[in-house]
């Protein structure tokens, strides 16, 4: 039996120490490392050792009672949450560590929400119960209030506690009736509990102290007993890519979880990018910490790295699995790269592209107008780490400009966009319908074009061009989002249509459609939870209003008040420091990314960014037509008078 488990927590909750204990108790390591001693088994990178935090997801392997466990230790700092989310896509079970002293923290809530998105069966481990101020009962109540009432505290499996028996019975009418009639069989109840956990209907909770090695053996035994997996090693191979990285020799490694079938060295596998790609596996590696062993074959349930795949991305299905995961954790900040003029910009950009392949959330962009490299980031700590990584791996010293908010743009009503590109010996025409999507839905596509109008190849080409990049909006040049594009029709020329013609026509159709509709500027928002003493409630409410936030009715308990609400990232991003100052360290704020919404100060942002839609060298709203062997430009407002296809 093979199981993939992830260890997750808010930073400093004891996640890495807990992982060390699991590996030690299963005889996978001889000595337990410590974060403060810079010798933990899964904090492999020198930057992780120096900073004392997990930055990269790494893998360990251990055996227990005939089962093989792949343990993934994911980052706990919010700046590296995109790395953590990619890990969740392949987990069989998750272990969520919560400090018995601090309780639920901001990032704990983010992790829980993502675990529910991916339907990952989850065990809670309340850590640090040996510490002064630890309150196990209080943390369990917090979990019930904020996460789920289906939490079930387990102290042992032999001789189940009465409340555990009741929890199991209440979730099955047959068992409940038998239990009420005194017909109770512990073994049968435990089997049923395994299914409830796997189906995300019960979330077991245990406690202990990872640092003091309290409760670890008990946790391991219960976890091993209550977790199951059933992978089919027969049939065709399918897998999910969850990570890409380059080793010290510059070899591209693609990390995959096998979901069915088997895979051997020299097998050919397919995966989808813009179009289907088939490549041969050169080698297979099973990683355990910083070391690996090579394998000739892996089967369903294995987690491994391969060489030979040159373009597979995190979230990509491989083999029979054709889908692609869209991850939730998206950066809200952007920064420009500052580097010495002695560096060749192409080399600098190439290094950043390597890092982008490892972390797609970086979204590296070359801004042609400003002649600068821009990266998307989660926070300032990530920038500091990026600087260290670039110097260590590529001997490249860079700095970064101020963190800027990443804005987006959308539309609020339907429109049509027409693009025509016909300079001499070129030809392509595209008709699109643009409709607003629900907030957060992103860019979607539908094809209503008949094969008599355009070949399937040309239709697919138009779809590719719609998704190949972030298209500029008209207000600030920010990426457009939350728009449904429908391909209605188009036209090609048997002789004159060349590569790139449909790209030009598609971009012009998008832009022409945007010109005719009301455009909306969007900005990222936080969902916040503020805990302060009652005396500070008036101050906090006043601040929320000044910061253009909204809030729910405050909840008071004794001399404490909790205020939840929502507000722009731009105004709330530095508010945590202010709360700590005026509450003398007794107040706290938890901030969770809550998607994009209408910008609270659109006019001021447009003026500050100073984007001029008419001089964007990458985009044009006009179309190019040809008459008597001579190409001529038609402005966007007159394109409909010249297009060749009938308007649908």
Coordinates of C-alpha atoms in Angstrom, one line a residue:
X1 CA 0.0 0.0 0.0
X2 CA 1.4 3.4 -1.0
X3 CA 0.3 6.7 0.6
X4 CA 1.3 10.3 -0.1
X5 CA 1.0 12.5 2.9
X6 CA 1.6 16.2 3.3
X7 CA 2.7 18.0 6.5
X8 CA 1.2 21.5 6.6
X9 CA 1.1 24.4 9.1
X10 CA 1.3 28.1 9.7
X11 CA 5.0 29.1 10.0
X12 CA 6.6 28.2 13.4
X13 CA 3.8 25.7 14.4
X14 CA 6.4 22.9 14.5
X15 CA 5.8 21.3 11.1
X16 CA 9.5 20.5 10.3
X17 CA 10.1 19.2 13.8
X18 CA 7.1 17.0 13.5
X19 CA 8.3 15.6 10.2
X20 CA 11.7 14.8 11.7
X21 CA 10.0 12.8 14.5
X22 CA 7.9 10.8 12.0
X23 CA 11.1 9.9 10.0
X24 CA 13.0 9.0 13.2
X25 CA 10.3 6.8 14.6
X26 CA 10.0 4.9 11.3
X27 CA 13.8 4.4 11.2
X28 CA 14.2 6.5 8.1
X29 CA 16.8 8.8 9.8
X30 CA 19.2 8.0 12.6
X31 CA 19.2 11.3 14.2
X32 CA 16.5 13.9 14.6
X33 CA 17.5 17.3 13.2
X34 CA 16.3 20.7 14.4
X35 CA 15.5 23.9 12.6
X36 CA 17.5 26.0 15.0
X37 CA 20.4 23.6 14.6
X38 CA 20.2 23.9 10.8
X39 CA 20.3 20.1 10.4
X40 CA 16.8 19.1 9.7
X41 CA 16.5 16.3 7.0
X42 CA 13.9 18.1 4.8
X43 CA 15.3 21.6 4.9
X44 CA 17.8 20.8 2.2
X45 CA 18.6 24.2 0.7
X46 CA 21.2 26.4 2.4
X47 CA 18.7 29.3 2.3
X48 CA 16.2 27.3 4.3
X49 CA 18.9 26.4 6.9
X50 CA 19.9 30.0 7.3
X51 CA 16.4 31.4 7.5
X52 CA 15.0 28.6 9.6
X53 CA 11.9 28.2 7.4
X54 CA 10.7 25.8 4.7
X55 CA 10.8 27.4 1.3
X56 CA 10.7 24.4 -1.1
X57 CA 8.6 21.3 -0.9
X58 CA 10.9 18.3 -0.4
X59 CA 10.2 14.6 -0.1
X60 CA 11.1 11.8 2.3
X61 CA 10.2 8.1 2.1
X62 CA 9.5 5.8 5.0
X63 CA 8.0 2.3 5.5
X64 CA 5.6 1.2 8.2
X65 CA 3.8 -2.1 8.5
X66 CA 4.2 -2.9 4.8
X67 CA 3.0 0.5 3.6
X68 CA 5.3 2.9 1.7
X69 CA 4.8 6.6 2.7
X70 CA 5.8 9.5 0.6
X71 CA 6.1 12.4 3.0
X72 CA 6.0 16.0 1.6
X73 CA 7.1 18.8 3.8
X74 CA 5.5 22.0 2.3
X75 CA 6.3 25.6 3.1
X76 CA 4.4 27.3 6.0
X77 CA 5.2 30.9 5.2
X78 CA 2.4 32.7 3.2
X79 CA 5.0 34.1 0.7
X80 CA 5.6 30.5 -0.5
X81 CA 2.0 29.3 -0.4
X82 CA 1.9 28.7 -4.2
X83 CA 4.6 26.1 -3.7
X84 CA 2.4 24.6 -0.9
X85 CA -0.7 24.5 -3.0
X86 CA 1.0 22.6 -5.8
X87 CA 1.8 19.9 -3.3
X88 CA -1.9 19.5 -2.3
X89 CA -2.8 18.4 -5.8
X90 CA -1.2 14.9 -5.2
X91 CA -1.9 14.2 -1.5
X92 CA -3.8 11.1 -0.2
X93 CA -3.9 12.6 3.3
X94 CA -2.8 15.8 5.0
X95 CA -1.6 16.4 8.5
X96 CA -2.4 19.9 9.6
X97 CA -0.3 21.1 12.6
X98 CA -1.8 23.7 14.9
X99 CA 0.1 25.2 17.8
X100 CA -1.6 24.7 21.2
X101 CA -0.4 28.1 22.2
X102 CA -1.2 30.3 19.2
X103 CA -4.1 28.3 17.9
X104 CA -5.5 29.0 14.4
X105 CA -3.5 31.6 12.7
X106 CA -4.0 33.4 9.4
X107 CA -2.2 31.0 7.1
X108 CA -3.8 28.0 8.9
X109 CA -7.1 29.2 7.6
X110 CA -5.8 29.5 4.1
X111 CA -4.4 26.0 4.2
X112 CA -7.7 24.6 5.5
X113 CA -9.6 26.3 2.7
X114 CA -7.3 24.8 0.1
X115 CA -7.5 21.3 1.6
X116 CA -11.3 21.6 1.3
X117 CA -10.9 22.7 -2.4
X118 CA -8.9 19.6 -3.2
X119 CA -10.9 17.3 -0.9
X120 CA -7.9 16.0 0.9
X121 CA -8.7 13.9 4.0
X122 CA -7.1 15.7 6.9
X123 CA -5.7 14.8 10.4
X124 CA -5.2 17.6 12.9
X125 CA -2.2 17.4 15.3
X126 CA -2.3 20.0 18.1
X127 CA 1.4 20.6 18.8
X128 CA 3.3 22.2 21.6
X129 CA 1.0 21.0 24.4
X130 CA 4.1 21.1 26.7
X131 CA 4.4 24.9 26.3
X132 CA 3.3 27.5 28.8
X133 CA 0.0 28.9 27.7
X134 CA -1.0 25.8 25.8
X135 CA -4.8 25.1 25.8
X136 CA -5.8 22.0 23.9
X137 CA -9.6 22.4 24.6
X138 CA -9.5 26.0 23.4
X139 CA -7.8 25.1 20.1
X140 CA -10.3 22.2 19.5
X141 CA -13.2 24.7 20.1
X142 CA -11.5 27.1 17.6
X143 CA -11.4 24.4 15.0
X144 CA -15.1 23.6 15.5
X145 CA -16.0 27.3 15.3
X146 CA -13.8 28.2 12.3
X147 CA -13.2 25.0 10.3
X148 CA -15.5 22.1 11.0
X149 CA -17.7 20.5 13.6
X150 CA -16.7 17.1 12.3
X151 CA -13.5 17.1 14.2
X152 CA -13.1 13.9 16.3
X153 CA -10.5 13.8 19.1
X154 CA -8.7 10.4 19.3
X155 CA -6.5 9.4 22.2
X156 CA -6.4 5.7 21.3
X157 CA -8.0 3.0 19.0
X158 CA -8.1 0.1 21.4
X159 CA -11.1 0.8 23.5
X160 CA -12.6 3.8 21.6
X161 CA -13.9 6.6 23.8
X162 CA -17.6 6.9 24.0
X163 CA -17.8 10.2 22.2
X164 CA -15.8 8.8 19.3
X165 CA -18.2 5.8 19.0
X166 CA -21.1 8.3 18.9
X167 CA -19.5 10.4 16.2
X168 CA -19.1 7.3 14.0
X169 CA -22.6 6.0 14.8
X170 CA -24.3 9.4 14.0
X171 CA -23.0 9.3 10.5
X172 CA -24.6 5.9 9.6
X173 CA -28.2 5.1 10.3
X174 CA -27.6 1.3 10.4
X175 CA -24.7 1.7 12.9
X176 CA -26.7 4.2 15.0
X177 CA -29.6 1.8 15.3
X178 CA -27.3 -1.1 16.2
X179 CA -25.4 1.1 18.7
X180 CA -28.7 2.2 20.4
X181 CA -29.6 -1.5 20.6
X182 CA -26.3 -2.4 22.3
X183 CA -24.9 -4.2 19.2
X184 CA -21.5 -2.6 19.1
X185 CA -18.4 -4.2 17.5
X186 CA -15.2 -2.0 17.8
X187 CA -13.5 -3.5 14.8
X188 CA -16.4 -2.8 12.5
X189 CA -16.7 0.8 13.9
X190 CA -13.0 1.4 13.1
X191 CA -13.4 0.1 9.6
X192 CA -16.3 2.5 9.1
X193 CA -14.2 5.3 10.6
X194 CA -11.6 4.8 7.9
X195 CA -14.2 5.3 5.2
X196 CA -15.6 8.5 7.0
X197 CA -12.1 9.9 7.1
X198 CA -11.4 9.1 3.4
X199 CA -14.7 10.7 2.4
X200 CA -13.9 13.9 4.4
X201 CA -16.8 13.3 6.7
X202 CA -14.7 13.1 9.9
X203 CA -11.4 14.8 10.7
X204 CA -9.4 13.1 13.4
X205 CA -7.5 15.2 15.9
X206 CA -4.6 14.1 18.1
X207 CA -2.1 16.1 20.3
X208 CA 1.4 16.1 21.6
X209 CA 4.7 17.8 21.5
X210 CA 7.0 17.3 18.5
X211 CA 10.0 18.9 20.2
X212 CA 9.6 16.7 23.3
X213 CA 8.6 13.6 21.4
X214 CA 5.3 13.3 23.1
X215 CA 2.4 11.7 21.3
X216 CA 4.3 10.9 18.1
X217 CA 4.3 7.1 18.4
X218 CA 0.6 7.2 19.2
X219 CA -0.1 9.5 16.3
X220 CA 1.9 7.3 13.9
X221 CA 0.1 4.1 14.9
X222 CA -3.4 5.6 14.7
X223 CA -2.6 7.4 11.4
X224 CA -1.2 4.2 9.9
X225 CA -4.3 2.2 11.0
X226 CA -6.9 4.7 9.8
X227 CA -5.4 5.6 6.3
X228 CA -6.0 3.6 3.2
X229 CA -5.1 3.7 -0.5
X230 CA -6.2 1.7 -3.5
X231 CA -4.1 2.4 -6.6
X232 CA -4.5 0.4 -9.8
X233 CA -1.1 -0.7 -11.1
X234 CA -2.6 -2.2 -14.2
X235 CA -3.8 -0.4 -17.3
X236 CA -2.4 2.7 -18.9
X237 CA -0.2 5.1 -17.1
X238 CA -1.6 8.4 -15.7
X239 CA 0.0 10.9 -13.4
X240 CA 0.0 14.5 -12.2
X241 CA 3.0 16.9 -12.3
X242 CA 3.3 18.8 -9.0
X243 CA 6.8 20.3 -9.2
X244 CA 9.5 21.2 -11.6
X245 CA 13.1 22.0 -10.7
X246 CA 16.6 22.0 -12.1
X247 CA 19.4 20.1 -10.3
X248 CA 22.9 21.3 -9.7
X249 CA 23.9 20.2 -13.2
X250 CA 21.1 22.1 -14.9
X251 CA 19.1 19.0 -15.6
X252 CA 15.3 19.6 -15.7
X253 CA 13.5 17.4 -13.3
X254 CA 9.7 16.9 -13.5
X255 CA 8.2 15.5 -10.3
X256 CA 5.1 13.3 -10.8
X257 CA 2.7 11.3 -8.7
X258 CA 1.6 8.1 -10.5
X259 CA -2.1 7.6 -10.3
X260 CA -2.6 4.5 -12.4
X261 CA -0.6 2.0 -14.4
X262 CA 3.2 1.9 -14.5
X263 CA 6.0 3.9 -16.1
X264 CA 9.4 2.6 -17.3
X265 CA 12.6 4.3 -18.5
X266 CA 12.4 5.0 -22.2
X267 CA 8.6 4.9 -22.2
X268 CA 6.9 7.7 -24.2
X269 CA 4.3 9.7 -22.4
X270 CA 2.0 12.5 -23.6
X271 CA 0.9 15.7 -21.9
X272 CA -0.8 18.8 -23.0
X273 CA 0.5 22.3 -23.3
X274 CA -0.8 24.5 -26.1
X275 CA -1.0 21.2 -28.1
X276 CA -0.3 17.5 -27.3
X277 CA 3.4 16.8 -26.7
X278 CA 4.9 13.3 -26.6
X279 CA 8.4 12.8 -25.1
X280 CA 10.5 9.9 -23.9
X281 CA 11.4 9.3 -20.2
X282 CA 15.3 9.4 -19.9
X283 CA 15.6 8.4 -16.3
X284 CA 13.5 8.0 -13.1
X285 CA 14.6 9.1 -9.6
X286 CA 13.1 8.4 -6.2
X287 CA 14.1 11.3 -3.9
X288 CA 14.6 10.9 -0.1
X289 CA 15.7 14.2 1.3
X290 CA 18.7 15.5 -0.7
X291 CA 19.6 12.1 -2.1
X292 CA 17.9 9.9 -4.7
X293 CA 18.0 6.4 -6.1
X294 CA 17.4 5.6 -9.7
X295 CA 14.6 3.2 -10.8
X296 CA 13.8 1.4 -14.0
X297 CA 10.1 1.3 -13.2
X298 CA 7.5 3.1 -11.0
X299 CA 3.9 2.2 -10.4
X300 CA 0.6 3.8 -9.3
X301 CA 1.1 5.5 -5.9
X302 CA 4.7 6.3 -6.4
X303 CA 6.0 9.9 -6.2
X304 CA 9.2 10.4 -8.3
X305 CA 11.1 12.7 -10.6
X306 CA 11.9 12.1 -14.3
X307 CA 14.2 13.6 -16.9
X308 CA 13.3 13.9 -20.5
X309 CA 10.1 16.0 -20.2
X310 CA 11.0 19.5 -21.4
X311 CA 7.8 21.5 -21.1
X312 CA 5.5 19.8 -18.6
X313 CA 4.3 22.2 -15.9
X314 CA 3.0 21.9 -12.4
X315 CA -0.6 20.9 -12.4
X316 CA -0.3 19.1 -15.8
X317 CA -1.8 15.7 -16.3
X318 CA 0.5 13.1 -17.9
X319 CA -0.5 10.0 -19.9
X320 CA -4.1 9.2 -19.7
X321 CA -4.8 12.1 -17.4
X322 CA -5.6 15.1 -19.7
X323 CA -6.8 17.8 -17.3
X324 CA -4.8 20.7 -15.9
X325 CA -5.1 22.2 -12.3
X326 CA -5.8 25.9 -12.0
X327 CA -4.2 26.9 -8.7
X328 CA -5.9 29.4 -6.3
X329 CA -2.9 31.0 -4.7
X330 CA -2.0 33.9 -7.1
X331 CA 0.4 36.8 -6.4
X332 CA -1.1 40.2 -5.7
X333 CA 2.2 42.2 -6.0
X334 CA 4.6 42.9 -8.8
X335 CA 8.2 44.2 -8.7
X336 CA 10.7 45.1 -11.4
X337 CA 14.1 43.6 -11.6
X338 CA 17.1 45.9 -11.1
X339 CA 20.4 44.7 -12.4
X340 CA 23.8 46.1 -13.5
X341 CA 24.1 47.3 -17.1
X342 CA 27.1 44.9 -17.5
X343 CA 24.7 42.0 -17.5
X344 CA 23.1 40.9 -20.8
X345 CA 19.4 41.3 -20.5
X346 CA 18.8 38.1 -22.4
X347 CA 20.9 36.1 -19.9
X348 CA 19.0 37.7 -17.0
X349 CA 15.7 36.9 -18.6
X350 CA 16.8 33.4 -19.2
X351 CA 17.6 32.8 -15.6
X352 CA 14.3 34.2 -14.5
X353 CA 12.6 31.9 -17.0
X354 CA 14.2 28.9 -15.4
X355 CA 12.9 30.1 -12.0
X356 CA 9.5 30.6 -13.6
X357 CA 9.4 27.0 -14.8
X358 CA 9.9 26.0 -11.2
X359 CA 7.4 28.5 -9.8
X360 CA 4.9 29.5 -12.5
X361 CA 3.3 32.0 -10.1
X362 CA 6.4 34.2 -10.8
X363 CA 4.8 35.1 -14.1
X364 CA 8.0 36.7 -15.5
X365 CA 7.2 39.4 -17.9
X366 CA 9.4 41.5 -20.3
X367 CA 7.7 44.9 -20.5
X368 CA 8.6 46.1 -24.0
X369 CA 7.4 49.7 -23.3
X370 CA 9.4 50.1 -20.1
X371 CA 12.2 47.8 -21.2
X372 CA 12.2 46.0 -17.9
X373 CA 11.7 42.6 -16.4
X374 CA 8.8 42.3 -14.0
X375 CA 7.9 39.4 -11.6
X376 CA 4.8 38.6 -9.7
X377 CA 5.3 37.9 -6.0
X378 CA 3.4 37.0 -2.8
X379 CA 5.4 39.2 -0.5
X380 CA 8.7 40.8 0.5
X381 CA 10.3 37.7 2.0
X382 CA 9.9 36.0 -1.4
X383 CA 11.9 38.8 -3.0
X384 CA 14.7 38.4 -0.4
X385 CA 14.8 34.7 -1.2
X386 CA 14.8 35.3 -4.9
X387 CA 17.9 37.5 -4.6
X388 CA 19.7 34.8 -2.7
X389 CA 18.7 32.1 -5.1
X390 CA 19.8 34.1 -8.2
X391 CA 23.2 34.8 -6.7
X392 CA 23.7 31.2 -5.4
X393 CA 22.6 29.4 -8.6
X394 CA 23.5 31.8 -11.4
X395 CA 26.1 34.1 -9.8
X396 CA 23.7 37.0 -10.7
X397 CA 23.3 39.9 -8.3
X398 CA 20.0 41.8 -8.7
X399 CA 17.8 44.0 -6.7
X400 CA 14.1 44.7 -6.9
X401 CA 12.0 47.8 -7.2
X402 CA 9.1 48.6 -4.8
X403 CA 6.3 46.1 -4.5
X404 CA 3.4 47.3 -6.7
X405 CA -0.2 46.1 -6.6
X406 CA -1.1 43.8 -9.5
X407 CA -4.3 45.2 -11.1
X408 CA -6.5 43.5 -13.6
X409 CA -9.2 44.6 -16.0
X410 CA -12.5 43.2 -17.1
X411 CA -15.8 44.3 -18.8
X412 CA -19.3 44.6 -17.6
X413 CA -21.4 43.9 -20.7
X414 CA -21.4 41.9 -23.9
X415 CA -19.7 43.0 -27.0
X416 CA -18.2 41.8 -30.3
X417 CA -14.6 42.1 -31.5
X418 CA -13.4 41.9 -35.1
X419 CA -9.8 41.6 -36.2
X420 CA -8.5 41.5 -39.8
X421 CA -4.8 41.2 -40.8
X422 CA -4.1 41.5 -44.5
X423 CA -0.9 43.2 -45.5
X424 CA 0.4 42.0 -48.8
X425 CA 0.7 38.2 -49.0
X426 CA -0.9 37.7 -45.5
X427 CA -4.5 37.0 -44.6
X428 CA -6.6 36.2 -41.5
X429 CA -9.9 37.4 -40.0
X430 CA -11.4 36.6 -36.6
X431 CA -14.8 37.3 -35.1
X432 CA -15.2 37.0 -31.3
X433 CA -18.0 37.6 -28.8
X434 CA -16.9 38.9 -25.5
X435 CA -19.0 38.4 -22.4
X436 CA -18.3 39.2 -18.7
X437 CA -17.6 36.1 -16.6
X438 CA -18.3 35.7 -12.9
X439 CA -15.7 37.4 -10.7
X440 CA -12.7 35.0 -10.3
X441 CA -13.7 32.8 -13.2
X442 CA -10.8 34.1 -15.4
X443 CA -10.6 33.7 -19.1
X444 CA -12.8 31.0 -20.7
X445 CA -13.4 30.0 -24.3
X446 CA -16.2 28.5 -26.4
X447 CA -16.0 27.6 -30.1
X448 CA -19.1 28.2 -32.3
X449 CA -17.2 28.4 -35.5
X450 CA -18.3 26.1 -38.3
X451 CA -15.7 24.0 -40.0
X452 CA -16.9 25.3 -43.4
X453 CA -15.6 28.7 -42.3
X454 CA -12.3 27.8 -40.7
X455 CA -10.4 24.5 -40.5
X456 CA -10.1 22.9 -37.1
X457 CA -6.4 23.7 -37.1
X458 CA -7.1 27.4 -37.6
X459 CA -9.8 27.3 -34.9
X460 CA -7.4 25.7 -32.4
X461 CA -4.8 28.3 -33.4
X462 CA -7.1 31.1 -32.4
X463 CA -7.9 29.4 -29.1
X464 CA -4.1 29.1 -28.5
X465 CA -3.6 32.8 -29.1
X466 CA -6.3 33.7 -26.6
X467 CA -4.6 31.8 -23.8
X468 CA -1.0 32.2 -24.8
X469 CA -0.5 35.4 -22.7
X470 CA -2.0 37.9 -20.4
X471 CA -3.7 40.4 -22.8
X472 CA -3.5 44.1 -22.0
X473 CA -6.6 46.0 -20.9
X474 CA -7.3 49.6 -22.1
X475 CA -7.3 51.4 -18.7
X476 CA -3.9 50.6 -17.3
X477 CA -2.5 48.0 -19.6
X478 CA -3.1 45.4 -16.8
X479 CA -4.1 41.8 -17.7
X480 CA -7.7 41.3 -18.6
X481 CA -9.7 38.6 -16.7
X482 CA -13.2 37.3 -16.1
X483 CA -14.1 37.3 -19.8
X484 CA -15.7 34.6 -21.9
X485 CA -14.5 34.6 -25.5
X486 CA -16.6 32.8 -28.1
X487 CA -15.2 32.2 -31.6
X488 CA -18.0 32.9 -34.0
X489 CA -16.4 32.7 -37.4
X490 CA -13.3 33.7 -39.3
X491 CA -11.6 33.4 -42.6
X492 CA -8.2 32.2 -44.0
X493 CA -6.7 32.3 -47.5
X494 CA -5.4 29.1 -49.1
X495 CA -2.4 30.8 -50.5
X496 CA -1.6 33.9 -48.4
X497 CA -2.4 32.9 -44.8
X498 CA 1.0 32.5 -43.0
X499 CA 2.2 31.6 -39.5
X500 CA 1.4 34.5 -37.2
X501 CA -1.5 36.0 -39.2
X502 CA -4.1 34.6 -36.9
X503 CA -2.2 35.8 -33.9
X504 CA -2.4 39.3 -35.3
X505 CA -6.1 39.0 -36.2
X506 CA -7.0 37.5 -32.8
X507 CA -5.1 40.2 -30.8
X508 CA -6.8 42.9 -32.9
X509 CA -10.2 41.3 -32.4
X510 CA -9.8 41.2 -28.6
X511 CA -8.7 44.8 -28.5
X512 CA -11.4 46.0 -30.9
X513 CA -14.0 44.4 -28.7
X514 CA -12.6 46.1 -25.6
X515 CA -12.8 49.5 -27.3
X516 CA -16.6 49.2 -27.6
X517 CA -17.5 48.3 -24.1
X518 CA -17.3 49.6 -20.5
X519 CA -14.0 48.5 -19.0
X520 CA -13.6 48.0 -15.2
X521 CA -10.4 48.1 -13.2
X522 CA -10.0 45.4 -10.6
X523 CA -7.7 45.2 -7.6
X524 CA -6.9 42.3 -5.1
X525 CA -8.8 42.1 -1.9
X526 CA -8.1 40.6 1.5
X527 CA -10.5 38.9 3.8
X528 CA -9.5 39.9 7.3
X529 CA -10.0 38.8 10.9
X530 CA -9.0 41.3 13.6
X531 CA -8.7 40.3 17.3
X532 CA -8.2 43.2 19.8
X533 CA -9.2 44.2 23.3
X534 CA -12.6 45.8 23.5
X535 CA -11.1 49.2 24.2
X536 CA -9.7 49.3 20.7
X537 CA -12.9 48.4 18.8
X538 CA -13.7 52.0 17.9
X539 CA -10.2 52.7 16.6
X540 CA -10.2 49.5 14.5
X541 CA -13.7 50.2 13.0
X542 CA -12.6 53.8 12.2
X543 CA -9.4 52.4 10.5
X544 CA -11.3 49.9 8.4
X545 CA -13.5 52.7 7.1
X546 CA -10.4 54.9 6.3
X547 CA -8.9 51.9 4.5
X548 CA -12.0 51.5 2.3
X549 CA -12.8 48.2 3.9
X550 CA -16.2 46.7 4.9
X551 CA -16.9 44.7 8.1
X552 CA -19.4 42.4 9.7
X553 CA -21.0 43.1 13.1
X554 CA -18.3 42.7 15.7
X555 CA -18.3 39.7 18.0
X556 CA -17.4 40.3 21.6
X557 CA -16.4 37.8 24.2
X558 CA -15.5 39.1 27.7
X559 CA -13.0 41.9 27.1
X560 CA -12.1 40.8 23.5
X561 CA -13.6 41.7 20.2
X562 CA -13.3 39.9 16.8
X563 CA -14.0 41.9 13.7
X564 CA -14.2 40.2 10.3
X565 CA -14.5 41.9 6.9
X566 CA -12.9 42.6 3.5
X567 CA -10.7 45.3 2.1
X568 CA -8.2 46.2 -0.7
X569 CA -4.7 44.7 -0.5
X570 CA -3.3 48.1 -1.3
X571 CA -4.7 49.7 1.9
X572 CA -4.5 46.7 4.3
X573 CA -1.1 45.2 3.4
X574 CA 0.8 47.2 6.0
X575 CA -2.0 47.4 8.6
X576 CA -0.7 44.5 10.7
X577 CA 2.3 46.6 11.9
X578 CA 0.0 49.4 12.8
X579 CA -2.3 47.1 14.9
X580 CA 0.7 45.7 16.8
X581 CA 1.9 49.3 17.6
X582 CA -1.3 50.8 19.0
X583 CA -2.4 47.6 20.8
X584 CA 1.2 47.2 22.3
X585 CA 1.5 43.8 20.7
X586 CA -1.8 42.4 22.1
X587 CA -3.8 42.7 18.9
X588 CA -3.6 40.6 15.7
X589 CA -4.9 40.6 12.1
X590 CA -5.1 37.6 9.8
X591 CA -5.2 38.4 6.1
X592 CA -6.3 35.9 3.5
X593 CA -6.4 36.6 -0.3
X594 CA -10.0 37.0 -1.3
X595 CA -9.9 37.4 -5.0
X596 CA -10.2 40.5 -7.2
X597 CA -13.0 43.1 -7.2
X598 CA -13.8 46.6 -8.4
X599 CA -10.9 49.0 -7.6
X600 CA -11.8 51.5 -4.8
X601 CA -9.8 54.3 -6.4
X602 CA -9.9 53.7 -10.2
X603 CA -9.3 57.2 -11.4
X604 CA -6.3 57.8 -9.1
X605 CA -4.7 54.5 -10.2
X606 CA -5.3 55.2 -13.9
X607 CA -3.7 58.6 -13.5
X608 CA -0.7 57.3 -11.5
X609 CA 0.0 54.4 -13.9
X610 CA -0.3 56.7 -17.0
X611 CA -1.0 54.0 -19.5
X612 CA -1.7 55.2 -23.1
X613 CA -3.6 52.6 -25.0
X614 CA -2.8 54.2 -28.3
X615 CA 1.0 53.7 -28.0
X616 CA 1.1 50.1 -26.8
X617 CA 3.5 48.6 -29.3
X618 CA 2.3 45.1 -28.6
X619 CA -1.4 45.8 -29.2
X620 CA -3.5 47.6 -31.8
X621 CA -7.3 48.0 -32.0
X622 CA -7.2 48.7 -35.7
X623 CA -7.1 46.2 -38.5
X624 CA -5.1 46.0 -41.7
X625 CA -6.8 45.5 -45.1
X626 CA -5.4 45.3 -48.6
X627 CA -6.6 47.0 -51.8
X628 CA -4.9 46.9 -55.2
X629 CA -1.8 45.3 -53.7
X630 CA -1.4 47.9 -51.0
X631 CA -2.1 47.4 -47.3
X632 CA -4.0 50.1 -45.4
X633 CA -5.0 50.6 -41.7
X634 CA -8.6 50.9 -40.7
X635 CA -9.3 52.4 -37.2
X636 CA -11.3 50.2 -34.7
X637 CA -14.5 52.2 -35.0
X638 CA -14.7 51.6 -38.8
X639 CA -13.6 47.9 -38.9
X640 CA -17.1 46.5 -39.2
X641 CA -17.5 48.5 -42.5
X642 CA -14.6 46.6 -44.1
X643 CA -14.6 43.0 -42.7
X644 CA -15.1 40.2 -45.2
X645 CA -17.2 37.7 -43.2
X646 CA -20.8 38.3 -42.5
X647 CA -21.5 39.6 -39.0
X648 CA -23.4 36.9 -37.1

